[in-house]
XYZ file of C-alpha atoms in Angstrom:
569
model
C 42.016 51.502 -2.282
C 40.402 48.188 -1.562
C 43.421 45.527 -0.586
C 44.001 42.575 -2.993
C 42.206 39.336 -1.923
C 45.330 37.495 -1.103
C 46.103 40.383 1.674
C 43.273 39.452 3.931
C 44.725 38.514 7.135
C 43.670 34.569 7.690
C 41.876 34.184 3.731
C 42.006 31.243 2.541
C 44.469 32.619 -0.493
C 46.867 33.631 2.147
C 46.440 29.886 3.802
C 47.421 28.764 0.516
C 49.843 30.768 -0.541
C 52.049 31.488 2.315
C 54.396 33.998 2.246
C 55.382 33.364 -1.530
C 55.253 35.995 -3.981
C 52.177 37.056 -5.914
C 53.622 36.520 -9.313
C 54.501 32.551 -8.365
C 51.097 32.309 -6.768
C 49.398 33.492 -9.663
C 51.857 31.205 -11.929
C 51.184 28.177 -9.302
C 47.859 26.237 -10.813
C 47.428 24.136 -7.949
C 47.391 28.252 -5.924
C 44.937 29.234 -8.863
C 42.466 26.552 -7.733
C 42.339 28.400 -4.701
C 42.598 31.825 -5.698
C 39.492 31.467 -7.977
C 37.498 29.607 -5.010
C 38.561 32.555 -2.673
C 37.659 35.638 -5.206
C 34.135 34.332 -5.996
C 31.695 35.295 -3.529
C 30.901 32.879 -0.635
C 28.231 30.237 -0.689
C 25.954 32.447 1.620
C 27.094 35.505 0.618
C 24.945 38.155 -0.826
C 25.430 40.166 -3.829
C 26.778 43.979 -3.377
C 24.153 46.771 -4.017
C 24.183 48.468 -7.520
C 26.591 51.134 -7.787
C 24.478 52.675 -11.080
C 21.176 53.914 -10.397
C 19.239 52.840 -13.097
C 16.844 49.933 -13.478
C 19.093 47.406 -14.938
C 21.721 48.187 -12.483
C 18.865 47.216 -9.670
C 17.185 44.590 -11.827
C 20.703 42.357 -11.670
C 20.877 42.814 -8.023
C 17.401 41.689 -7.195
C 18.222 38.612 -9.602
C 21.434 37.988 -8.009
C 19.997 38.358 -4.381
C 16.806 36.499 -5.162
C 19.196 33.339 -6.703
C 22.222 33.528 -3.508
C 21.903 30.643 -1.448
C 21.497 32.744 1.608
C 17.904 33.456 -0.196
C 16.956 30.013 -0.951
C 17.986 28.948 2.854
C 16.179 31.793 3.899
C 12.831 30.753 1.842
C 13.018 27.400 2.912
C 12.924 28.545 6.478
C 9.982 30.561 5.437
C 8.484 27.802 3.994
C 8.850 25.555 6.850
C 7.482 28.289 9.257
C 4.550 29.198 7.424
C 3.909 25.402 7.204
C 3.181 25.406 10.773
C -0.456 26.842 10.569
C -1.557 24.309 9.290
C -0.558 21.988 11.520
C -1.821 24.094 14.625
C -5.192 25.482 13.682
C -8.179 23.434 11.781
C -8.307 23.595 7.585
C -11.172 23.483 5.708
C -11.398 20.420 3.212
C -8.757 18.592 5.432
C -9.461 18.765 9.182
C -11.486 14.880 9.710
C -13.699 16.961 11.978
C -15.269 19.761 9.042
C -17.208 21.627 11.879
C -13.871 22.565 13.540
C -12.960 25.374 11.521
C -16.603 26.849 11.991
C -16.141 26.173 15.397
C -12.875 27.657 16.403
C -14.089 31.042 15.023
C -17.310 30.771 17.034
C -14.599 30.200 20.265
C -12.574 33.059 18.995
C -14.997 35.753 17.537
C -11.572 38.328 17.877
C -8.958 36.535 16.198
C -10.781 33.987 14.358
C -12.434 36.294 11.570
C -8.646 37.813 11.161
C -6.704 34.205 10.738
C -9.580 33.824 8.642
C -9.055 36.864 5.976
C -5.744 36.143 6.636
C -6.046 32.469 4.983
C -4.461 30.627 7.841
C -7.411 28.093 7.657
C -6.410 27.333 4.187
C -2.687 27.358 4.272
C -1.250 24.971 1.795
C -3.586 26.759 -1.253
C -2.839 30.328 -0.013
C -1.693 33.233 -1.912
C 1.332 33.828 0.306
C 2.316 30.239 0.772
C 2.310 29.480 -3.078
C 4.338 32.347 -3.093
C 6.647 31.366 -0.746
C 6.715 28.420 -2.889
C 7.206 29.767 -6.595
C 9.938 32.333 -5.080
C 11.906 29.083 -3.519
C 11.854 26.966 -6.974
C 12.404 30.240 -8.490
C 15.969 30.586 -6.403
C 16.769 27.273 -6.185
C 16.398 27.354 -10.282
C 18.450 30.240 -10.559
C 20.735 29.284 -8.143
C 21.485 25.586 -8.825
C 21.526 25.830 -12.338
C 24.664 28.268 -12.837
C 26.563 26.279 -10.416
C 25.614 23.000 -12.495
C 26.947 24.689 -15.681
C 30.151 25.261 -13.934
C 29.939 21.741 -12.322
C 29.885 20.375 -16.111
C 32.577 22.627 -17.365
C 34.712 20.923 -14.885
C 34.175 17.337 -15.138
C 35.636 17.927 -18.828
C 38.555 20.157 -18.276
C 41.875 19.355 -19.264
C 44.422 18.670 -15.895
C 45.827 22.238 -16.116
C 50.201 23.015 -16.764
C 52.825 22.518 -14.201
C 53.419 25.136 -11.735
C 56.680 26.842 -12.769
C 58.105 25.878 -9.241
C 57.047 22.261 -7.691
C 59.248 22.311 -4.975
C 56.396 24.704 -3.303
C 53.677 21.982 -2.999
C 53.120 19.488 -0.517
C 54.331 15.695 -1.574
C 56.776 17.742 -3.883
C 60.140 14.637 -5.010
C 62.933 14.727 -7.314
C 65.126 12.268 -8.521
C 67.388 11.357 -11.326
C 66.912 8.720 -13.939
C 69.475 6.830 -16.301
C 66.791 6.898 -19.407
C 65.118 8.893 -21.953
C 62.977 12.033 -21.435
C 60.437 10.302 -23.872
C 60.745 6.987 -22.006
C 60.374 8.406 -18.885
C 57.450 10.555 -19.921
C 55.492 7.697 -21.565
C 56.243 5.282 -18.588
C 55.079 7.909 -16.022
C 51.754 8.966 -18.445
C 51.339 4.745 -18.039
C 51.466 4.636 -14.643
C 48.706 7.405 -14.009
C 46.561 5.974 -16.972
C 46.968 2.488 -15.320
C 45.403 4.693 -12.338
C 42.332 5.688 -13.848
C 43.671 9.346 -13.973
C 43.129 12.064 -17.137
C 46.438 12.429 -18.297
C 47.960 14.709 -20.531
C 51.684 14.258 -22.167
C 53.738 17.997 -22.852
C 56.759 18.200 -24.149
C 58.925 18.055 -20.750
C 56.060 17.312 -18.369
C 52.784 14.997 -17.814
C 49.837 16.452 -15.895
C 47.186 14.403 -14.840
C 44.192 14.562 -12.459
C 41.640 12.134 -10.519
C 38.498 12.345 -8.961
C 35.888 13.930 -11.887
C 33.147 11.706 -10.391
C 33.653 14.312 -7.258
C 32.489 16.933 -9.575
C 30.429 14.610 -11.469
C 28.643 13.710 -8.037
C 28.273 17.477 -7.312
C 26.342 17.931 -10.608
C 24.161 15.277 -10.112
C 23.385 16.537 -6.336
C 22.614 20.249 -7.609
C 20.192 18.892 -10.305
C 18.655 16.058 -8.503
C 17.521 18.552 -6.066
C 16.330 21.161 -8.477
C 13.997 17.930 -10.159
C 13.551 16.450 -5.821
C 11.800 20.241 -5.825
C 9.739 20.299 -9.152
C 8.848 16.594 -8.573
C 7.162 17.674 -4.808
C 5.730 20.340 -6.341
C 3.713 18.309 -9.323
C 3.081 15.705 -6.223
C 1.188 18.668 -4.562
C -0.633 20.797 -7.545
C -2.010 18.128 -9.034
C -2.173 14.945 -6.337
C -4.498 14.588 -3.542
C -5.450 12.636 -0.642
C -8.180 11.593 0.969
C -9.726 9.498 4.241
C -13.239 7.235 3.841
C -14.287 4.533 6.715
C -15.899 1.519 5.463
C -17.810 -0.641 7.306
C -18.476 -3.944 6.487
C -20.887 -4.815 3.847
C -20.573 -1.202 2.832
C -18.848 -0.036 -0.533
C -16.861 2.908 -1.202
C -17.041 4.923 -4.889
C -14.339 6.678 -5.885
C -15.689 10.319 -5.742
C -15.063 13.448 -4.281
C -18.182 13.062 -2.172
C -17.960 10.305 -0.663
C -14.961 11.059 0.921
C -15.252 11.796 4.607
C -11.326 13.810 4.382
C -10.592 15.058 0.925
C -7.256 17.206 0.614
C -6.991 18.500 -3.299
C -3.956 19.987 -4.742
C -4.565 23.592 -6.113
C -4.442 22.231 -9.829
C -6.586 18.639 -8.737
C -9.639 18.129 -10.922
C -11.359 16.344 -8.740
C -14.122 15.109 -11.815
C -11.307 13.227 -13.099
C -10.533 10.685 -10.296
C -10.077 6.996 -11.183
C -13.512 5.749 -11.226
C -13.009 2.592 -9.158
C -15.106 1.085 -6.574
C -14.336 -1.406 -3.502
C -17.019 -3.398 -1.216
C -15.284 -4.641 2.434
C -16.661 -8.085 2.750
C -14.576 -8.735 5.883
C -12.200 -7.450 8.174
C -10.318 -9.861 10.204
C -8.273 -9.015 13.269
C -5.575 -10.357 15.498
C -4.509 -9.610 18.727
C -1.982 -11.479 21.135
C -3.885 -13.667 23.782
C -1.544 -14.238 26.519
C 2.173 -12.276 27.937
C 3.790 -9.418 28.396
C 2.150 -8.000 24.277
C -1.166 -9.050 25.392
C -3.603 -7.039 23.560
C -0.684 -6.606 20.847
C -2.289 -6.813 17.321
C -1.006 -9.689 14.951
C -2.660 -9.390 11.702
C -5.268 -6.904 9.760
C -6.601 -7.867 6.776
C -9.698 -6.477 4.229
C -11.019 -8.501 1.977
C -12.458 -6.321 -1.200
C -14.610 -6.630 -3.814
C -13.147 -4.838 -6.844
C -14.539 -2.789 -9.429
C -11.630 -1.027 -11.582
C -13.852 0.549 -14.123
C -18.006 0.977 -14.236
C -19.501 -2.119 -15.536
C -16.022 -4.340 -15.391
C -15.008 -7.643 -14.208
C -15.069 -7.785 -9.840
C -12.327 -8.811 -8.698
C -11.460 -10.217 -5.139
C -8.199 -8.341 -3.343
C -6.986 -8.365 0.286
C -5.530 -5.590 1.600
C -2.687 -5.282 4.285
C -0.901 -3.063 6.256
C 1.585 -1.748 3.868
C 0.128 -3.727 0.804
C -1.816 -1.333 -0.642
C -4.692 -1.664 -3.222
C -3.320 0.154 -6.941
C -5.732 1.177 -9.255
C -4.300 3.373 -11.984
C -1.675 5.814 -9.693
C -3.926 5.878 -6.732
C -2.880 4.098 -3.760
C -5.442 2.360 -1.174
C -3.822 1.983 2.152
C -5.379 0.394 5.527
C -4.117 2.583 7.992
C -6.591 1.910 10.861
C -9.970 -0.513 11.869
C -12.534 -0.215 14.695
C -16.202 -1.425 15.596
C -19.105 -0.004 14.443
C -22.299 -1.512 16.692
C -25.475 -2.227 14.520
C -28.599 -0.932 16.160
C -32.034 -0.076 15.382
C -34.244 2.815 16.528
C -37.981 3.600 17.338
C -39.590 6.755 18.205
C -42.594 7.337 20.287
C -44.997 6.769 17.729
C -43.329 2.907 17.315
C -42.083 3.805 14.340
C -38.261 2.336 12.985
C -36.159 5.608 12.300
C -33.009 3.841 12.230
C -31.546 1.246 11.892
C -27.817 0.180 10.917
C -24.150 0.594 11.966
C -22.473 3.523 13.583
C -19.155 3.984 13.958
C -17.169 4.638 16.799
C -14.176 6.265 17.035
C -11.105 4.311 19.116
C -9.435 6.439 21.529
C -6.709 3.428 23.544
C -4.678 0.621 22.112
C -7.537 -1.323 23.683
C -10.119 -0.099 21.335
C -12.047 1.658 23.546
C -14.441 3.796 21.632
C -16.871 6.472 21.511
C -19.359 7.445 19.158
C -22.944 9.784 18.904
C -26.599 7.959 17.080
C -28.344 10.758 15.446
C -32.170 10.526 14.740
C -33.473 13.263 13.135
C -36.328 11.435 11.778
C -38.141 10.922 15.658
C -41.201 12.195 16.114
C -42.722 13.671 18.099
C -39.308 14.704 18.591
C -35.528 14.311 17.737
C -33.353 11.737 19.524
C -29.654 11.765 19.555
C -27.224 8.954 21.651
C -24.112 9.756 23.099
C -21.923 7.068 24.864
C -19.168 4.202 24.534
C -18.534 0.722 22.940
C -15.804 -1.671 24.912
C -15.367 -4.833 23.011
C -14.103 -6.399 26.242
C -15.758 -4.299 29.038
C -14.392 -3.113 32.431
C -16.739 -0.184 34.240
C -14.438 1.291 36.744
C -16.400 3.923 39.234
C -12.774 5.580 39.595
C -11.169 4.931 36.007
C -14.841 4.966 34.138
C -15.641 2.886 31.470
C -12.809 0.827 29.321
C -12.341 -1.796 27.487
C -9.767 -4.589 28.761
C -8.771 -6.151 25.264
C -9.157 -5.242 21.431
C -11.100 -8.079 20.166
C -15.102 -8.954 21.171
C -14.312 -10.664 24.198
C -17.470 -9.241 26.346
C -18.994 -6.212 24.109
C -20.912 -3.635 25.636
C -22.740 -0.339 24.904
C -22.806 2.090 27.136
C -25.238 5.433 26.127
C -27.074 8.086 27.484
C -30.079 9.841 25.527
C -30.799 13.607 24.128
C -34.043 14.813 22.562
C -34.281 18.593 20.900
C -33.060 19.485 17.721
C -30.246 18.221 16.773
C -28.957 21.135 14.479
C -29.165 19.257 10.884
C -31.819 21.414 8.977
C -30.138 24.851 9.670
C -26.840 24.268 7.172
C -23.960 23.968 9.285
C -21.908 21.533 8.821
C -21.137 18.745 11.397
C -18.794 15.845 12.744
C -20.792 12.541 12.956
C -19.018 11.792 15.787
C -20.223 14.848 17.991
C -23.604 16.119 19.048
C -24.296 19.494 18.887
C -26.122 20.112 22.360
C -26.909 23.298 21.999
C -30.875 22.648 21.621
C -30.553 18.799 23.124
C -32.047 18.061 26.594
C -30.690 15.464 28.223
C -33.325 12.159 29.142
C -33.545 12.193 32.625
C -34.800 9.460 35.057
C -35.961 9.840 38.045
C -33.915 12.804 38.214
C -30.743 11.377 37.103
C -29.187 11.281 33.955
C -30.770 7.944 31.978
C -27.677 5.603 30.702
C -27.887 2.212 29.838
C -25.207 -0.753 29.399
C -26.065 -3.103 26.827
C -24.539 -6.077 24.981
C -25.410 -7.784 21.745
C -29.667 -8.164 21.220
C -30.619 -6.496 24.477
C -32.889 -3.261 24.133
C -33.287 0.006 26.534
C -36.819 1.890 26.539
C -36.818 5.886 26.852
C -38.893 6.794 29.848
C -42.044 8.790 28.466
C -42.779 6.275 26.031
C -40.213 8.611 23.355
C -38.703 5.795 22.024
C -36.631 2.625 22.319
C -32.980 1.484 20.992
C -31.812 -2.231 20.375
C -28.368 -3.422 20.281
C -28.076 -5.676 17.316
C -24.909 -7.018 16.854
C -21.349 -5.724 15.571
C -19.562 -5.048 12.766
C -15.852 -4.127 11.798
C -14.918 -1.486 9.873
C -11.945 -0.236 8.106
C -9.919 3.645 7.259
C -8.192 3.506 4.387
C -6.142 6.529 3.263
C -6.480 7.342 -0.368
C -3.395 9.044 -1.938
C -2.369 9.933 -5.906
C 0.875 11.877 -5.771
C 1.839 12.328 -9.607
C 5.546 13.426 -8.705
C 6.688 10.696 -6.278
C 8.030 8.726 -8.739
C 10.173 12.040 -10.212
C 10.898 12.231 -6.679
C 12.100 8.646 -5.603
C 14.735 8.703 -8.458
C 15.691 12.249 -7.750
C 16.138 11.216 -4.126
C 18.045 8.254 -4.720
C 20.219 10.117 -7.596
C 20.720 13.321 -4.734
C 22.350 10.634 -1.938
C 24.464 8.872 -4.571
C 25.574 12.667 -6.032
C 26.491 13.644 -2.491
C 27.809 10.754 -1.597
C 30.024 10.637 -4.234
C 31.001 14.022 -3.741
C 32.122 13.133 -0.430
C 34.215 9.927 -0.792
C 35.797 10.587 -3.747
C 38.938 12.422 -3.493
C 40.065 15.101 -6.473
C 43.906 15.907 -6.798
C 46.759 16.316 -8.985
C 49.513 14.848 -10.108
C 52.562 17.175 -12.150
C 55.662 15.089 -13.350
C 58.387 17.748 -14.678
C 61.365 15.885 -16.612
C 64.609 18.165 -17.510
C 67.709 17.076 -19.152
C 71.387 18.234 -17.905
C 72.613 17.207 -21.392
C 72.227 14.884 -24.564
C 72.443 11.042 -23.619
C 72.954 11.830 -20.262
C 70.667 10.850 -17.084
C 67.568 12.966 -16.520
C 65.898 14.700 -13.761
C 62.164 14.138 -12.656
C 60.382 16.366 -10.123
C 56.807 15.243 -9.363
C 54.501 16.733 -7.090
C 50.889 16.414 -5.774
C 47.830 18.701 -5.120
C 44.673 17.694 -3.173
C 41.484 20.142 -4.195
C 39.657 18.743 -1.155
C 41.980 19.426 1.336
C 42.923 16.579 1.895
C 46.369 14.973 2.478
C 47.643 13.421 -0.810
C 47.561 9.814 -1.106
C 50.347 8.199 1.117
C 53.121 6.513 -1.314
C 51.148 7.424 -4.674
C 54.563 9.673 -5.789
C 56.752 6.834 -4.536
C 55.253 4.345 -6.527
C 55.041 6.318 -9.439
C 59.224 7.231 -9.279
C 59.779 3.782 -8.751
C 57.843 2.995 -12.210
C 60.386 5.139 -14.251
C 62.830 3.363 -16.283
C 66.319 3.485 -14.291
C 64.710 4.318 -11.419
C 67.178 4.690 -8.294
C 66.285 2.251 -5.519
C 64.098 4.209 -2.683
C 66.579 6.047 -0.201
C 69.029 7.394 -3.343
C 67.908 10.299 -4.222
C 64.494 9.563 -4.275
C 63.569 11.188 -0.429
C 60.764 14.075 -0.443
C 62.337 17.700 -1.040
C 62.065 19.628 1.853
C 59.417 22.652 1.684
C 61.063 26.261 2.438
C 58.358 28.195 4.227
């Protein structure tokens, strides 16, 4: 025979019942609260396996198993773990380099083709991680909703009867009254109404209870979370985000192609995108001159040219950090700046292959950066440039070439020549900001590698007559991150509604109040009993009982009669 509940050694019905009597307990509401608590199975406890054999019987249990709370904490771990490839290994459509992934299989010709069947180098639109996914909203659905219902149910129940014995609870005071049962009933329903408590009048007794906005802040947790999960998941289905450099004088279109980082959502139609268009006609930058934040920056700012729709009005915004350009949902941030040198190129035939800015990437606080020129137009053969750009130059023989200070201070551009092929006609793709040496030779120069320093309108000829390069000038350019995320408002508001739910739940104290009034005879003085019950197991409020006694009509001065009743355990 399996033991009753309130037999476990240490339960929490046998904390809260003691050593009285089954019967009382069960008579005892405040002993009820507890008693239902204890016999409902734990937060992370999972459901027993189907006695019956058939399909129902195991249908229920995988519902109840898949909707426990152990499951949902369980599939948020797995979420979070299989999250994790994708911040380790390169992704297709969202790595900033979109050779890596082609790359790290070529490096790995064992594993790579397997983490490639696999999907691990497209992780967030996998089979198995939208599974993961739909299983978790799936639990937390099934999960949080029951518990809401029940949440609801008890923000609008009735305070339940008096125990049959208050002398068992905590708080538990009796005293005697010169007045009438109906006087001292109404005056004591006052006094708790007065209190913002749900009170209910009987016959010989009042019951009343506080706190609902506990429960109340419970509901709204439960569901803010359930909409928190279906907002993130609109956010990601049907949102994207994206990465373009701009350099000035250049524009930007709003279109998947342009892009240099595109990350869609599994549901993103990327034809659809806001068809808006921005020009950079300046970047300006500020660093700190002199002290201890020398080099500190001070101010970025891009100045756009605006074009919200094809064909409509230009308009003229700036952009800051943190002050992002809006344009129907989709947000324009400035997340990052650099130099791009302008320089012009001529083969061996005298010819001008190139000619324009190339961007180079930072890599210090000091804007140090490096960069690759690609000419695949040279004749009689390809050229590509590999090297550095300081904007405030320092060549160190031990420390090797950096730049001293962020802004154009003394600019320099340091590069060494390739000629070959430089891998563009066979399909691959590759990062503008590597060469692919695999069919490069390096210049050389009298047997050493040839490198040049330049600064601003100074020129370096190849040796052989295959070409020359001219340092033009410099301009600025500007990243901007490109985000639409459908759900975040749905999100915000469920956020904000989840901390002021749990919050709630956490301040607010529930308990009850029981006020039991029995006459000894007709016209004579009454009794009055009144106890209190905290359901969060907490102490009851210090001197709530004694003020309410001392309400009643005829009440005895404190100290007559009026002193707590001693608890038999």
């Amino acid at each position: 025979m399996t033991e009753p509940i309130d037999a476990w050694p240490g339960s929490a019905v046998a904390e809260a019942a003691g050593s009285r009597p089954t019967g009382d307990a069960l008579e005892d509401a405040a002993v009820s609260d507890r008693l239902e608590e204890a016999a409902r199975p734990g937060v992370m406890a999972m459901p027993p396996r189907p006695t019956g054999q058939g399909l129902r019987a195991w249908g229920r249990w995988a519902w109840r198993t898949l909707t426990s709370m152990r499951t949902a904490v369980l599939l948020l771990l797995a979420l979070a773990l299989a999250a994790v490839p994708g911040s380790l290994l390169p992704q297709r459509g969202v790595a900033f380099d979109p050779g890596a992934v082609t790359r790290f299989v070529a490096d790995n010709p064992v594993v790579g083709p397997w983490l490639d069947r696999l999907g691990f180098f497209e992780v967030y639109s996998s089979p198995w991680f939208a599974a993961i996914y739909l299983l978790l909203m799936v639990s937390m659905t099934g999960c949080v909703l029951p518990r809401a219902a029940r949440l609801w149910r008890s923000t609008r129940a009735e305070p339940p009867r008096a125990p049959t014995n208050l002398a068992r609870l905590d708080g538990h005071r009796r005293t005697t009254v010169a007045a009438e049962r109906a006087q001292v009933l109404q005056a004591a329903a006052s006094h708790l109404r007065a209190r913002r408590f749900r009170v209910v009048v009987d016959d010989d007794s009042v019951r009343a209870e506080k706190g609902y906005v506990r429960e109340a802040g419970n509901l709204v947790f439960h569901l803010s979370l359930l909409v928190l999960l279906f907002g993130v998941a609109i956010g990601s289905l049907f949102g994207f985000e994206g990465r373009v450099i701009v350099v000035e004088g250049a524009s930007f279109t709003n279109t998947r192609l342009q892009y240099d980082e595109f990350t869609p959502g599994p549901l993103t139609d990327a034809e659809t995108l806001s068809p808006f268009s921005v020009t950079l006609d300046d970047f300006t930058a500020r660093f700190e001159t002199a002290g201890p934040q020398r080099g500190s920056a001070r101010e970025f700012q891009a100045d756009l040219t605006v074009l919200r729709t094809p064909g409509g009005d230009a308009q003229k915004v700036t952009v800051e950090v943190n002050h992002p350009l809006q344009v129907e949902g989709t947000k324009m941030f400035l997340t990052g700046h650099g130099y791009a040198p302008v320089v012009s190129v001529t083969d061996g035939r005298g010819q001008t292959v190139f000619s324009g800015p190339v961007v180079f990437v930072p890599f210090d606080g000091n804007l140090s950066s490096e960069g690759v020129i690609k000419v695949p137009d040279g004749q009689p053969t390809q050229l590509g440039f590999e090297g550095f750009f300081l904007p405030t130059a320092s060549v160190n023989p031990e420390a090797g070439p950096r730049s001293l200070y962020p802004d154009l201070v003394d600019p320099q551009l340091l590069l060494t020549a390739y000629t070959g092929d430089l891998g563009l006609g066979d399909g691959a793709p590759q990062s503008v900001f590597r060469l692919d040496k695999t069919d490069l030779s390096q210049v050389m120069d009298g047997g050493e590698p040839f490198a040049r320093a330049l600064r601003p309108g100074e020129s370096m000829t190849l040796p052989d007559g295959q070409g020359t390069l001219t340092f033009e000038s410099v301009s600025r350019f500007a990243n901007f991150q490109i985000a639409y995320d459908p759900g975040k408002e749905l999100s915000l508001v469920a956020a904000v509604a989840l901390l002021l739910g749990l919050t709630a739940s956490l301040a607010v104290r529930r308990r009850r109040v029981w006020v039991r009034v029995t006459a000894a005879s007709a016209g004579g003085p009454v009794t009055v009993e009144a106890a209190s019950y905290a359901l969060t197991r907490r102490e009851p409020v210090p001197g709530e009982l004694s003020s309410l006694l001392a309400a009643l009509p005829g009440a005895e001065p404190a100290g007559n009669g009026a002193a707590p009743h001693d608890r038999e355990d």
